[in-house]
Amino acid sequence: MQVKQEIEKEKEATLFAGSSLEFSVDTDTNRIVVKVVDNETRELVRQIPMEEMLALAKAMNQLQGLLLRTKA
């Protein structure tokens, strides 16, 4: 188990080498978004949370608002 954890740490370190982090707030969900961007190509390497999760959170917020309006 220890070896697997060390491999994961090395994989993460390699992923972020030569990359920069960009922080922003998603306007629809008010959630913090972290983007890992390649310094040379400016290509998006990874986004946390993923776009799909932000879309899901937005849809849930809309449904919650709809439920509150129908109960009032």
Tab-separated table of C-alpha atoms in Angstrom:
chain	number	residue	atom	x	y	z
A	1	MET	CA	0.000	0.000	0.000
A	2	GLN	CA	2.857	2.391	0.829
A	3	VAL	CA	4.419	1.897	-2.626
A	4	LYS	CA	1.130	2.705	-4.351
A	5	GLN	CA	0.838	5.963	-2.390
A	6	GLU	CA	4.393	6.949	-3.314
A	7	ILE	CA	3.688	6.250	-6.991
A	8	GLU	CA	0.588	8.452	-6.835
A	9	LYS	CA	2.608	11.270	-5.234
A	10	GLU	CA	5.225	11.044	-7.987
A	11	LYS	CA	2.532	11.014	-10.652
A	12	GLU	CA	0.981	14.186	-9.214
A	13	ALA	CA	4.377	15.901	-8.980
A	14	THR	CA	5.090	15.058	-12.622
A	15	LEU	CA	1.666	16.318	-13.671
A	16	PHE	CA	2.230	19.727	-12.110
A	17	ALA	CA	5.860	20.144	-13.243
A	18	GLY	CA	5.965	22.866	-15.892
A	19	SER	CA	2.419	23.889	-15.068
A	20	SER	CA	0.787	26.738	-13.234
A	21	LEU	CA	-2.382	26.967	-11.187
A	22	GLU	CA	-5.159	29.421	-11.994
A	23	PHE	CA	-7.889	30.115	-9.459
A	24	SER	CA	-11.318	31.543	-10.235
A	25	VAL	CA	-14.895	31.485	-8.992
A	26	ASP	CA	-17.615	29.977	-11.158
A	27	THR	CA	-20.305	32.650	-11.462
A	28	ASP	CA	-23.214	30.190	-11.742
A	29	THR	CA	-22.366	28.070	-8.699
A	30	ASN	CA	-20.102	30.372	-6.651
A	31	ARG	CA	-17.624	27.502	-6.374
A	32	ILE	CA	-13.860	27.895	-6.500
A	33	VAL	CA	-12.333	26.461	-9.682
A	34	VAL	CA	-8.670	25.472	-9.937
A	35	LYS	CA	-7.152	25.019	-13.390
A	36	VAL	CA	-3.793	23.368	-14.031
A	37	VAL	CA	-2.397	24.979	-17.191
A	38	ASP	CA	0.695	23.945	-19.155
A	39	ASN	CA	3.164	26.851	-19.075
A	40	GLU	CA	4.425	26.328	-22.633
A	41	THR	CA	1.243	25.563	-24.557
A	42	ARG	CA	-1.275	27.256	-22.208
A	43	GLU	CA	-3.308	24.049	-22.633
A	44	LEU	CA	-5.663	23.058	-19.824
A	45	VAL	CA	-4.212	19.970	-18.141
A	46	ARG	CA	-6.844	19.498	-15.444
A	47	GLN	CA	-9.704	21.416	-13.889
A	48	ILE	CA	-11.035	20.885	-10.374
A	49	PRO	CA	-13.996	20.517	-10.174
A	50	MET	CA	-14.546	19.232	-13.707
A	51	GLU	CA	-16.936	21.091	-16.040
A	52	GLU	CA	-19.448	18.258	-15.708
A	53	MET	CA	-19.546	18.649	-11.938
A	54	LEU	CA	-20.080	22.407	-12.256
A	55	ALA	CA	-22.945	21.787	-14.689
A	56	LEU	CA	-24.469	19.284	-12.264
A	57	ALA	CA	-24.173	21.741	-9.361
A	58	LYS	CA	-25.798	24.461	-11.480
A	59	ALA	CA	-28.692	22.152	-12.398
A	60	MET	CA	-29.184	21.202	-8.749
A	61	ASN	CA	-29.246	24.886	-7.745
A	62	GLN	CA	-31.891	25.557	-10.397
A	63	LEU	CA	-34.010	22.614	-9.233
A	64	GLN	CA	-33.740	23.756	-5.634
A	65	GLY	CA	-34.930	27.229	-6.647
A	66	LEU	CA	-37.821	25.717	-8.602
A	67	LEU	CA	-38.902	23.622	-5.612
A	68	LEU	CA	-38.819	26.634	-3.310
A	69	ARG	CA	-40.900	28.715	-5.737
A	70	THR	CA	-43.567	26.019	-6.121
A	71	LYS	CA	-43.942	25.619	-2.337
A	72	ALA	CA	-44.352	29.352	-1.722
